[in-house]
Tab-separated table of C-alpha atoms and ligand atoms in Angstrom:
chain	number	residue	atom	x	y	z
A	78	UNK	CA	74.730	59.305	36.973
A	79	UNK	CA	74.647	62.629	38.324
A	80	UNK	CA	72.560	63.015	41.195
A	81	UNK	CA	69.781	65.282	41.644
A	82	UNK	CA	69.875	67.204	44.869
A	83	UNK	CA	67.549	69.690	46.787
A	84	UNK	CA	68.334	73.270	46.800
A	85	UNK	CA	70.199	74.941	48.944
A	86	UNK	CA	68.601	78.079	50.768
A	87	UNK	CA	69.505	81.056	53.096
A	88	UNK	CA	68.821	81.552	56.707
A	89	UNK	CA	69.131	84.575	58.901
A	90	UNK	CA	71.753	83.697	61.796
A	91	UNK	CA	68.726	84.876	64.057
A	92	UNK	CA	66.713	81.315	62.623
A	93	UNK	CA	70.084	79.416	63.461
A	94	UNK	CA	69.705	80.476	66.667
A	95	UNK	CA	66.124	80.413	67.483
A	96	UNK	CA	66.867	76.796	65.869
A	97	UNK	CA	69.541	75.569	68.391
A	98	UNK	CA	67.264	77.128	71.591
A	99	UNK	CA	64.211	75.222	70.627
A	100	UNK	CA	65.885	72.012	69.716
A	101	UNK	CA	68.236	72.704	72.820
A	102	UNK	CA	64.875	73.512	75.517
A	103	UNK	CA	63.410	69.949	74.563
A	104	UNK	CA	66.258	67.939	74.884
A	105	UNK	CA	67.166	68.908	78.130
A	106	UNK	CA	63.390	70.085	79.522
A	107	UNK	CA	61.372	68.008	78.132
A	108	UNK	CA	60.399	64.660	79.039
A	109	UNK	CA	58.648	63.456	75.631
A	110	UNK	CA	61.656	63.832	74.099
A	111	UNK	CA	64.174	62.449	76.632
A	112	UNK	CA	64.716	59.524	74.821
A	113	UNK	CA	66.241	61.710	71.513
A	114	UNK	CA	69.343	62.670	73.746
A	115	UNK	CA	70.914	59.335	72.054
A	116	UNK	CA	70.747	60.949	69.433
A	117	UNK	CA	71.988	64.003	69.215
A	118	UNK	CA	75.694	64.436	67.926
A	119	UNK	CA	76.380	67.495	70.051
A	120	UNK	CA	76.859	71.207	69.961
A	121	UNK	CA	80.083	71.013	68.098
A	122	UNK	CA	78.003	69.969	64.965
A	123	UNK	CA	76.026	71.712	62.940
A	124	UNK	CA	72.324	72.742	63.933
A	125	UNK	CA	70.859	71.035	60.290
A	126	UNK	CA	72.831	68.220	61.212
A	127	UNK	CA	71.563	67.697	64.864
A	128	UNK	CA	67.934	68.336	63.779
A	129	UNK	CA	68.606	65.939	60.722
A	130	UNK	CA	69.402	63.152	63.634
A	131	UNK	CA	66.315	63.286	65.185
A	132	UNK	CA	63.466	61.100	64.478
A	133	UNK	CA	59.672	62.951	63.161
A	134	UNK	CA	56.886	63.454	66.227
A	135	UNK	CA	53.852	62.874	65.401
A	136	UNK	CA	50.217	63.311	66.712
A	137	UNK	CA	50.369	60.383	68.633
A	138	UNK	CA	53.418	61.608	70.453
A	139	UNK	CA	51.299	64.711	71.085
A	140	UNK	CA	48.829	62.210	72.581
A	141	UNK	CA	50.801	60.314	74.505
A	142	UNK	CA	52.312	63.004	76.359
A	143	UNK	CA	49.998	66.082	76.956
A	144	UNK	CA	49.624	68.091	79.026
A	145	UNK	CA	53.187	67.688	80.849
A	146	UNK	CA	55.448	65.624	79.105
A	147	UNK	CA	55.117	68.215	76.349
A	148	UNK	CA	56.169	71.091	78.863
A	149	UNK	CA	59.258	72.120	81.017
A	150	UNK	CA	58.640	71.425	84.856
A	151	UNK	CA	58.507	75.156	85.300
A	152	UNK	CA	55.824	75.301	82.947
A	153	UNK	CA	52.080	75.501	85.250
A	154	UNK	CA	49.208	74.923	83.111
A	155	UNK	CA	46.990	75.364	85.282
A	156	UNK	CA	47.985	79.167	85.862
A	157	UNK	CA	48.464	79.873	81.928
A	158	UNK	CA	45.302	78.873	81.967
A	159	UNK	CA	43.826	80.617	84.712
A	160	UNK	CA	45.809	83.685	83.506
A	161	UNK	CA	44.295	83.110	79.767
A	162	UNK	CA	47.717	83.057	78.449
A	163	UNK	CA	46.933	79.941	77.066
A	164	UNK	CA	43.743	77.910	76.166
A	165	UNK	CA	43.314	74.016	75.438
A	166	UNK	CA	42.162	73.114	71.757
A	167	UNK	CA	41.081	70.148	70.298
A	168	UNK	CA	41.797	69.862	66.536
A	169	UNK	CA	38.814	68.166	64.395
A	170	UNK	CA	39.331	65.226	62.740
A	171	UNK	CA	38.579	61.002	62.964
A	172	UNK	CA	39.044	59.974	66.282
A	173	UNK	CA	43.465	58.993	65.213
A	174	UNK	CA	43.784	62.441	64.245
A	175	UNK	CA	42.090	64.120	66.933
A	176	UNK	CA	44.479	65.729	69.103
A	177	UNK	CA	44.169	68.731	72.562
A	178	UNK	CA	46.944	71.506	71.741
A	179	UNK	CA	48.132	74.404	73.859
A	180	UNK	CA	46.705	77.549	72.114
A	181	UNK	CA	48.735	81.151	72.562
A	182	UNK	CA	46.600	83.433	70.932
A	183	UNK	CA	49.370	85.819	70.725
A	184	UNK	CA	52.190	83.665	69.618
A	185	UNK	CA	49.298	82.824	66.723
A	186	UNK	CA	48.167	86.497	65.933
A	187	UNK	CA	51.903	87.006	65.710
A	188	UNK	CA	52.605	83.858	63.118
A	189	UNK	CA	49.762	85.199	61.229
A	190	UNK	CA	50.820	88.538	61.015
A	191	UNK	CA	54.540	87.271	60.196
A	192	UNK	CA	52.867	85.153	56.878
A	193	UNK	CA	50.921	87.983	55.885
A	194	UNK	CA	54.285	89.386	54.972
A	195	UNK	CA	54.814	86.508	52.547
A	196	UNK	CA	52.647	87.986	49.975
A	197	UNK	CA	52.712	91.511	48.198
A	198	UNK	CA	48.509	92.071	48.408
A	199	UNK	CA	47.975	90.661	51.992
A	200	UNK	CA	51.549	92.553	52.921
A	201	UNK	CA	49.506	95.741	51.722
A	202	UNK	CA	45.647	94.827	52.735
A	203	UNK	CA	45.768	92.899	56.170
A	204	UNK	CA	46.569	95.621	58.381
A	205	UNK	CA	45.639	93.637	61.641
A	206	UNK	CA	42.327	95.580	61.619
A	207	UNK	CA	40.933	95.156	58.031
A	208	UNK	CA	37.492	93.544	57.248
A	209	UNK	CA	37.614	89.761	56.919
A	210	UNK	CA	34.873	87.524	55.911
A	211	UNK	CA	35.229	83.259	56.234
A	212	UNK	CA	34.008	81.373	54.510
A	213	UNK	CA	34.744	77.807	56.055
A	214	UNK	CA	32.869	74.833	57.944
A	215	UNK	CA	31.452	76.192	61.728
A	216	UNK	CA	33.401	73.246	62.797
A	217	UNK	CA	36.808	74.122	62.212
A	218	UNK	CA	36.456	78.229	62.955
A	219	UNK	CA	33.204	80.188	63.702
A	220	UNK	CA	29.682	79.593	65.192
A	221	UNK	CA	27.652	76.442	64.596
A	222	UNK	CA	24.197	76.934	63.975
A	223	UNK	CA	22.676	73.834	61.725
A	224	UNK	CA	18.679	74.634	62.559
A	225	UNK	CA	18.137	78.295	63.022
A	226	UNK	CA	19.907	80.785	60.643
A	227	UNK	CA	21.697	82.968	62.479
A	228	UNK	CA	21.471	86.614	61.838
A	229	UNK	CA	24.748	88.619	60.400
A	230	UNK	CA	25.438	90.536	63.708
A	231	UNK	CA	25.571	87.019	65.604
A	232	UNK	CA	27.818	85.727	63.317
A	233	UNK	CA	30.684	89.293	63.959
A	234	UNK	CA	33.245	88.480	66.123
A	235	UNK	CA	35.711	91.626	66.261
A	236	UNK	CA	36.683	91.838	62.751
A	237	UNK	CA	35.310	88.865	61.588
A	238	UNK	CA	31.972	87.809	59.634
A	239	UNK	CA	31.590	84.417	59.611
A	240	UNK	CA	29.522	83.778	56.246
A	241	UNK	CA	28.265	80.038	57.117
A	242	UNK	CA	27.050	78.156	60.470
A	243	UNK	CA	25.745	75.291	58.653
A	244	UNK	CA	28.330	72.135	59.411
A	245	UNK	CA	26.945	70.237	55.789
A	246	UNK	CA	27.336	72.515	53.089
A	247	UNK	CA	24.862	70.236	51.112
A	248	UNK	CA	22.005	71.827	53.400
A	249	UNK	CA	23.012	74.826	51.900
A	250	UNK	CA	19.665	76.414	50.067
A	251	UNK	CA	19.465	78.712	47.483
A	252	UNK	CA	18.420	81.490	50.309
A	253	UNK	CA	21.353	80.644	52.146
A	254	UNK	CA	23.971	81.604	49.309
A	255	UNK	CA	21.690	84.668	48.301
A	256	UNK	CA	22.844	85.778	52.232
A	257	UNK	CA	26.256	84.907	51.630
A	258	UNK	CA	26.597	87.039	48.521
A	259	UNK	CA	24.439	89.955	49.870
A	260	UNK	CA	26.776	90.074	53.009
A	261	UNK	CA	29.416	90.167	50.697
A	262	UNK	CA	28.545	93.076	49.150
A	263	UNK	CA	27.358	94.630	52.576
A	264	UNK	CA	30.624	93.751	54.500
A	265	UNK	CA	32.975	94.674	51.584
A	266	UNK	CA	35.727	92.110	53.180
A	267	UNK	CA	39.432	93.224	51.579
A	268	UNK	CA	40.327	89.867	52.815
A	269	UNK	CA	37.895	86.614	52.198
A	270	UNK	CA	39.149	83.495	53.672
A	271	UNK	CA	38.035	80.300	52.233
A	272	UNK	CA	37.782	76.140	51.946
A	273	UNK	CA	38.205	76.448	48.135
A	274	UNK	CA	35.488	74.013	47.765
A	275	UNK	CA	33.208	75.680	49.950
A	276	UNK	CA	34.068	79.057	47.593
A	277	UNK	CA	33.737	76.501	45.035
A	278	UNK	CA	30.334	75.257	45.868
A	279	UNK	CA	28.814	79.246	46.701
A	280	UNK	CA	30.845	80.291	43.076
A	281	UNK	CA	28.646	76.903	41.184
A	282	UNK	CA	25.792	78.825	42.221
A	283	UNK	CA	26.969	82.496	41.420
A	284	UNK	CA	28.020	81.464	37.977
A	285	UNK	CA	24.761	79.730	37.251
A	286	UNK	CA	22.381	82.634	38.022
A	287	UNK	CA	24.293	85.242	37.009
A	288	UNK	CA	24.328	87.068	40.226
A	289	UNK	CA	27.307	89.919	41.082
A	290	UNK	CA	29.272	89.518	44.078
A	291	UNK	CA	31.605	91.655	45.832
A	292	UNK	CA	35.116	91.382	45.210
A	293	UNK	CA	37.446	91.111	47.752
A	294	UNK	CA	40.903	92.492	48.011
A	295	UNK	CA	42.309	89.052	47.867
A	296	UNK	CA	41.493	85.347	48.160
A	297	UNK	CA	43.187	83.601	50.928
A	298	UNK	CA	42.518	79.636	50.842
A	299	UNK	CA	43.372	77.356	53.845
A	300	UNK	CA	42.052	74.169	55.555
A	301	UNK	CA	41.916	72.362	52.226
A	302	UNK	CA	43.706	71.645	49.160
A	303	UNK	CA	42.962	73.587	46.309
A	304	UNK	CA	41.947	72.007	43.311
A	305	UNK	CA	42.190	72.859	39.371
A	306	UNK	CA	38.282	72.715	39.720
A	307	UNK	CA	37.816	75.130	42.747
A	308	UNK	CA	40.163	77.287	40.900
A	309	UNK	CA	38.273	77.219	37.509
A	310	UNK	CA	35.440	77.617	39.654
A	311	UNK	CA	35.854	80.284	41.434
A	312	UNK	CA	37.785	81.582	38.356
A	313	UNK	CA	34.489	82.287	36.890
A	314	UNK	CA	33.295	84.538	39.645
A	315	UNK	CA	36.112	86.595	41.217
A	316	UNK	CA	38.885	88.318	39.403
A	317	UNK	CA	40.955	89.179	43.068
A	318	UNK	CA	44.232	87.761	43.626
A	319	UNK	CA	44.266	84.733	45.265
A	320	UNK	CA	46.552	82.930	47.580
A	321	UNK	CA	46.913	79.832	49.952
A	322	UNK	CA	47.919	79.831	53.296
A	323	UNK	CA	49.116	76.325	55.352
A	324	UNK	CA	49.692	75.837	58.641
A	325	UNK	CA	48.584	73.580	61.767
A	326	UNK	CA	47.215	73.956	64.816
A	327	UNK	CA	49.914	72.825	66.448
A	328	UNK	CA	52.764	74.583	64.404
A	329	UNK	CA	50.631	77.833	63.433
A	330	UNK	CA	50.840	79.176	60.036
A	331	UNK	CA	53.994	77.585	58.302
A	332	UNK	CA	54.169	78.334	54.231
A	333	UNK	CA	51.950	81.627	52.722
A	334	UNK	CA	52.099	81.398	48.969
A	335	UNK	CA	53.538	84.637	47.097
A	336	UNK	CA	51.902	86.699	43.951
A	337	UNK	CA	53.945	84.505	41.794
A	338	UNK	CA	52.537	81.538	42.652
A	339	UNK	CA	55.809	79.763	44.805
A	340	UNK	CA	55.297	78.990	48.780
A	341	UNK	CA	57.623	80.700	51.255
A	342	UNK	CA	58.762	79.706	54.530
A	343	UNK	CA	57.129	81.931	57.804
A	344	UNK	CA	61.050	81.564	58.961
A	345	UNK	CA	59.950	83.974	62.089
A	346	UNK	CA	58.024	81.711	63.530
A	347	UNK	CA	58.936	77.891	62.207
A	348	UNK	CA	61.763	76.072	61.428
A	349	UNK	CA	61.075	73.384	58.568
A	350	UNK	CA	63.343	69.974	57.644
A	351	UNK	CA	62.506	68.789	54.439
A	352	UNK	CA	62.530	65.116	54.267
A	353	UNK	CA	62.932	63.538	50.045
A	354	UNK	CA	61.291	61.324	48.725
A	355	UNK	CA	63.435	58.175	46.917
A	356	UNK	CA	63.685	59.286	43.680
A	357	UNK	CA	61.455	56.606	41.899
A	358	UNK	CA	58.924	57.987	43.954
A	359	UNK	CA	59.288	61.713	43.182
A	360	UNK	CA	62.441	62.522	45.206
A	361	UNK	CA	64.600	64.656	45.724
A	362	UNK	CA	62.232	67.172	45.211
A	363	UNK	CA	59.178	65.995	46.354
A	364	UNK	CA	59.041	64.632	49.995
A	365	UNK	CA	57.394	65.681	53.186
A	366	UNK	CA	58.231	68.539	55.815
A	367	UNK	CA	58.671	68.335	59.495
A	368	UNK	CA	58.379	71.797	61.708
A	369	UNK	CA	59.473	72.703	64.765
A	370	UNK	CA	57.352	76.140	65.801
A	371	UNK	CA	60.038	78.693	67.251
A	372	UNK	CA	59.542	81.104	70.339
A	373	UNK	CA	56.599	79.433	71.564
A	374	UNK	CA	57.181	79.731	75.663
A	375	UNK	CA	53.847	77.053	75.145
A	376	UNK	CA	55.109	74.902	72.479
A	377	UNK	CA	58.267	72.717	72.313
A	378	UNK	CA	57.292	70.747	69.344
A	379	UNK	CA	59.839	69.486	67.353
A	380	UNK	CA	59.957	68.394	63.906
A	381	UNK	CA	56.209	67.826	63.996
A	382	UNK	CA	55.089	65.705	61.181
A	383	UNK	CA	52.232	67.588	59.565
A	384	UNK	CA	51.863	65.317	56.918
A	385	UNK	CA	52.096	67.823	54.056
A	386	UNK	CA	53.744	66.972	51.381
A	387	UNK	CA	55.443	69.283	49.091
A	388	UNK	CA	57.200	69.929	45.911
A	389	UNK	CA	60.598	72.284	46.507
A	390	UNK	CA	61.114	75.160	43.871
A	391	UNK	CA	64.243	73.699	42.480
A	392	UNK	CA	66.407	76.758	41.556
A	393	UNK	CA	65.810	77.447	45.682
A	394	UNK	CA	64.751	81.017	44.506
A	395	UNK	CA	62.127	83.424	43.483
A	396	UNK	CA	61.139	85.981	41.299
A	397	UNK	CA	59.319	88.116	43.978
A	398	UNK	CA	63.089	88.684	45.650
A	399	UNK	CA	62.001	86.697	48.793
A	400	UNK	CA	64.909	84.650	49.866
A	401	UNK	CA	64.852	83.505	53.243
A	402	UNK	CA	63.516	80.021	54.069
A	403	UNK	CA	62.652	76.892	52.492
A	404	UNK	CA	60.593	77.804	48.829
A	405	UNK	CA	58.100	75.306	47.516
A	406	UNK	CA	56.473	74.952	43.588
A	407	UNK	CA	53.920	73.727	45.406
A	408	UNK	CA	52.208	72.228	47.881
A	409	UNK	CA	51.601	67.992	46.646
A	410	UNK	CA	48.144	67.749	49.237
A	411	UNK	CA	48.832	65.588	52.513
A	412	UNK	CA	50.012	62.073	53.260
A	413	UNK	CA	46.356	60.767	53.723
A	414	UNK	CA	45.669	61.760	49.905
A	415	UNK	CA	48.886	60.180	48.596
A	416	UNK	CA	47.655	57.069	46.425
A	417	UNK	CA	49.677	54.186	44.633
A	418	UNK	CA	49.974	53.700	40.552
A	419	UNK	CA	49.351	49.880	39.862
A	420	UNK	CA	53.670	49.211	40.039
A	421	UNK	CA	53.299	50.612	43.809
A	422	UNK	CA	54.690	54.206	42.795
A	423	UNK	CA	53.498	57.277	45.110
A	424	UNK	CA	50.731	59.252	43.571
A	425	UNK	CA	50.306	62.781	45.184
A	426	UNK	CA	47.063	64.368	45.079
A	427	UNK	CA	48.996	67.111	42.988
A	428	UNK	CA	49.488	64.757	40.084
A	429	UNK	CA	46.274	63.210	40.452
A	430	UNK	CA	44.624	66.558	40.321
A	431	UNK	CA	46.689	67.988	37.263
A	432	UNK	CA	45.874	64.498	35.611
A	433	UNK	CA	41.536	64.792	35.830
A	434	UNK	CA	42.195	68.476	36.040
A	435	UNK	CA	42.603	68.057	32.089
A	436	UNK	CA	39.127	67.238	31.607
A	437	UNK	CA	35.863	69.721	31.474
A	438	UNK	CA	32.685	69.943	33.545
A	439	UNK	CA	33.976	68.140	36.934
A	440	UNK	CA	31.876	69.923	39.657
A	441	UNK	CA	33.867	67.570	42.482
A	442	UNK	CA	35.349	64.310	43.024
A	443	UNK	CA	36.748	62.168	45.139
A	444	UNK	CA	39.305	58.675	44.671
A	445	UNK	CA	39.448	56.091	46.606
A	446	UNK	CA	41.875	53.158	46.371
A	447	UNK	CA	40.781	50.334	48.370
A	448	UNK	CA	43.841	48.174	47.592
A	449	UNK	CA	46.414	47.808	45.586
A	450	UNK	CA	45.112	47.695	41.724
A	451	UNK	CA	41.607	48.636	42.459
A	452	UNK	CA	40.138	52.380	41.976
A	453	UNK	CA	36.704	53.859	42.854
A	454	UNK	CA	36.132	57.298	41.457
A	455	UNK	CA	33.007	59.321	42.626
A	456	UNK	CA	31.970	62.320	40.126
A	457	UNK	CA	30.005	64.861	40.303
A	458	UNK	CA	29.098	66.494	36.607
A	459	UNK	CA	26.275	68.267	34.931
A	460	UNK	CA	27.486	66.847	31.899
A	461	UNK	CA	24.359	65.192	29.815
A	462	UNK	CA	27.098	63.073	28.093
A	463	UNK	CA	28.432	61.010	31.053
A	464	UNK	CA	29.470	58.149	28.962
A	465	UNK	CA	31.877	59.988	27.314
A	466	UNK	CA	32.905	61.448	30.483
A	467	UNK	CA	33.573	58.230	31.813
A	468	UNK	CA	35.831	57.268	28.920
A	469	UNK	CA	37.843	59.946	29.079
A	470	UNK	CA	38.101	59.637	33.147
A	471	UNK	CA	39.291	56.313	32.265
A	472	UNK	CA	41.753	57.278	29.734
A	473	UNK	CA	43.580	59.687	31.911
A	474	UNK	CA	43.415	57.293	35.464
A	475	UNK	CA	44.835	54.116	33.481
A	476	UNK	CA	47.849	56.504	31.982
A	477	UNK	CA	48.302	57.656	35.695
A	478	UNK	CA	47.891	54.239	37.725
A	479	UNK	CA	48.354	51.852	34.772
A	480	UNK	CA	46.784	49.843	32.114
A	481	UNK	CA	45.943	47.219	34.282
A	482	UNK	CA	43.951	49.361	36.912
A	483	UNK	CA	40.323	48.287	38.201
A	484	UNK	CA	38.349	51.307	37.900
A	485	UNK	CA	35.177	52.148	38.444
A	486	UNK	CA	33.548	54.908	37.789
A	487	UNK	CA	30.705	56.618	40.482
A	488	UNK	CA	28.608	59.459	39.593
A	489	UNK	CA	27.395	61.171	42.431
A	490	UNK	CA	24.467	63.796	42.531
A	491	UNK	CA	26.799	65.490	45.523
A	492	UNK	CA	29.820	64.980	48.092
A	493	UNK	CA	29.782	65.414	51.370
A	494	UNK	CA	32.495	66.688	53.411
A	495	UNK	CA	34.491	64.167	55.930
A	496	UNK	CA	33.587	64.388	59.895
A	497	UNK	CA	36.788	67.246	60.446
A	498	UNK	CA	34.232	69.928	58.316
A	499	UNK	CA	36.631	69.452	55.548
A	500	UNK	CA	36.421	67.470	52.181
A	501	UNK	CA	38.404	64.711	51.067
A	502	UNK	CA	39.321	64.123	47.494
A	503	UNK	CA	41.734	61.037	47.422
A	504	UNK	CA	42.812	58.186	49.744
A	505	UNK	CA	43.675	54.899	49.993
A	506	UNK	CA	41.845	52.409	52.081
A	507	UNK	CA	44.963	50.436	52.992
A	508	UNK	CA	47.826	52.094	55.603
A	509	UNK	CA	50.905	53.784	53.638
A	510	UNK	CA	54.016	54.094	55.407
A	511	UNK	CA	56.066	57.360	54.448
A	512	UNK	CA	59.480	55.557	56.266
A	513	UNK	CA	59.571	53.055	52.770
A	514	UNK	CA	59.239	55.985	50.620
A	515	UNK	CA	61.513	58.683	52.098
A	516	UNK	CA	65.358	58.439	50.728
A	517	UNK	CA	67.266	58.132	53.717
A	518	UNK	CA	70.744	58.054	51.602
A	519	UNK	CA	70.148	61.901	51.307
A	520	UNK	CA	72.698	63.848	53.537
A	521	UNK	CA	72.240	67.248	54.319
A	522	UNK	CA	74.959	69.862	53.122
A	523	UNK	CA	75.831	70.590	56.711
A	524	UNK	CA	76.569	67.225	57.862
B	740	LIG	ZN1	57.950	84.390	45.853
């Protein structure tokens, strides 16, 4: 049998060498990751194949570690701080995800500006001064406000209108979207920045009164995954381009999705191993990434565990002409929405999404797998014929997950987003451990 293998890409000598300096700095400055010298082969190998020795870091490492086992010695926090070079962020999230970050504005500003590159429309729109307007949870970016609306000019920051200070979109009233949409066509954003299911939710309401709303220069989706729904959604409503963005707050913004659809790597700014799944589990084109930000004098991360997972375009190229970096088909949703079938196969949310994406008149949902057989599916539909519904949700989940899945079937009247400001549409209740899925026979081409 001929073995499938993952792509093999280009890389500017100027990445190679960013590369070998960050992996280089942390080895021998670092103190969280004294204990990798073991294993590092040396200098005389090749960079891929000294990263490819080291193990992931993870949040907890971040944890265990800040402030200064994550810096140099010659590294003072206190005086980037006092200088404002630097700030201290918390990310949101359940209390095992929370983590405090160093935050460089500039190296960020500079990441951003380096993705916007990524994609023909933002390339030409985001100038570094255009109008933006957000649309996202006050939690995650923006100003909280939850019992008095704040006005439009308290909600400006520089370029910036932030369109919602309500942390529960499900408070949201019928006067609150009528603001969002006249501000819309006030503001005239070229660039609207979304949750796509808080676009969703506003574009639910658009489409059912018949109401005109501005349209943007392009779309740009981040925090969440994107589902077929948000798209059909807003789909219905706005006719700009739209792309996604990902990133981290620790490893700023990573992959920027191009006008044909494929994600490219922000090779400026981040280095990313791709780790493959086994192949009864998706591999070797599905797997997980691991980034180490580069030229970050406040960040030595190294292959930081994200926990995206993602799908790798297998011819390694792309129609727009980009071809430096990594390029994904797609990005699979995260480790905490990867699922099992019944036979203990991994289920990304991408499949499970392009498998009740086939189905009409979803407003939301959300799966839940509380162990190993069993399947709770919350819906939210303004179909009248819910029985049918639930047949056909049935039909499609016992194809995915097997014939002998326990599922039940929830309709909801609405969905609230988790804790982090940012919705949830699959888990599993149980832990899953990426180390029994990833193919560790796979060797890199440098070796
Ligand atoms: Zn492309």
């Amino acid at each position: 049998m001929v073995r499938a293998s993952v792509p093999v890409w280009k890389f500017s000598p100027h990445y190679y060498h960013l590369s070998t300096s960050a992996l280089e700095a942390a080895l021998r400055k670092v103190a969280a990751y004294r204990e990798w010298r073991q294993f590092d082969p040396g200098p005389n190998h090749h960079i891929d194949a000294r990263y490819a020795a080291m193990p992931a870091f993870t949040k907890k490492d971040i944890r265990q570690n800040f402030p200064d086992g994550l810096l140099p010695a010659c590294k003072d926090v206190e005086q980037g701080l006092a200088t404002g070079e630097i700030e201290l962020v918390e990310t949101s999230g359940t209390t095992d995800d929370k983590v405090t970050n160093f935050w460089n504005q500039k190296w960020w500003d500079a990441s951003e500006r380096a993705s916007w590159k990524l994609n023909s429309y933002t390339h030409e729109i985001a100038t570094g001064d255009h109008r933006e307007a957000i649309l996202v949870n006050p939690r995650n970016v923006g100003f909280v406000s939850d019992i008095i609306d704040l006005p439009m000019e308290k909600r400006r920051l520089a370029r910036f209108l932030y369109l919602n200070e309500k942390t529960n979109p499900l408070s949201w009233s019928s006067t609150h979207m009528d603001r969002m949409i006249d501000e819309l066509n006030t503001f005239q954003p070229m660039v609207l920045e979304a949750n796509p299911s808080y676009l969703a939710r506003l574009c639910r309401y658009v489409a059912a009164h018949n109401k005109e709303v501005f349209q943007p220069g392009i779309i740009v989706f981040t925090y969440e995954y994107p589902t077929n729904f948000h798209y059909r959604q807003i789909r219905l409503v706005f006719s700009a381009p739209i792309t996604s963005s990902y990133g981290t707050t620790e490893t700023g913004y990573v992959f920027m999705q191009c006008e044909n659809g494929n994600f490219h790597q922000n090779t400026q700014f981040c280095r990313v191993d791709f780790q493959p799944f086994k192949p009864e589990h998706g591999g070797p084109l599905l797997g997980r990434i691991l980034v180490t930000p580069l030229d970050n004098p406040w960040c030595y991360l190294v292959r930081f565990a994200t926990g995206d997972i993602v799908h790798l375009q297998e011819s390694g190229e792309c129609a727009c002409g980009r071809h430096s970096g990594v390029i994904l088909s797609s990005i699979a949703g995260r480790k905490v929405n990867l699922t099992l079938t019944c036979s203990g196969r991994l289920v990304t949310l991408l499949e499970l999404d392009n498998t009740i994406g086939v189905l009409e008149g979803i407003d939301m949902y959300k799966l839940i797998q509380p162990d190993a057989r069993t399947y709770e599916l919350h819906l939210v539909s303004q179909r009248p014929d819910k029985e049918r519904l639930s047949e056909d949700v049935l039909g499609v989940l016992r194809r995915l997950y097997g014939q002998e899945a326990n599922i039940a079937v929830i309709f909801d009247t609405d969905i609230a987003p988790e804790s982090s400001g940012k919705y949830l549409v699959s888990r599993t209740i149980f832990p899953v451990d990426l180390d029994d899925y990833l193919d560790k026979d796979i060797s890199l081409k440098n070796d």
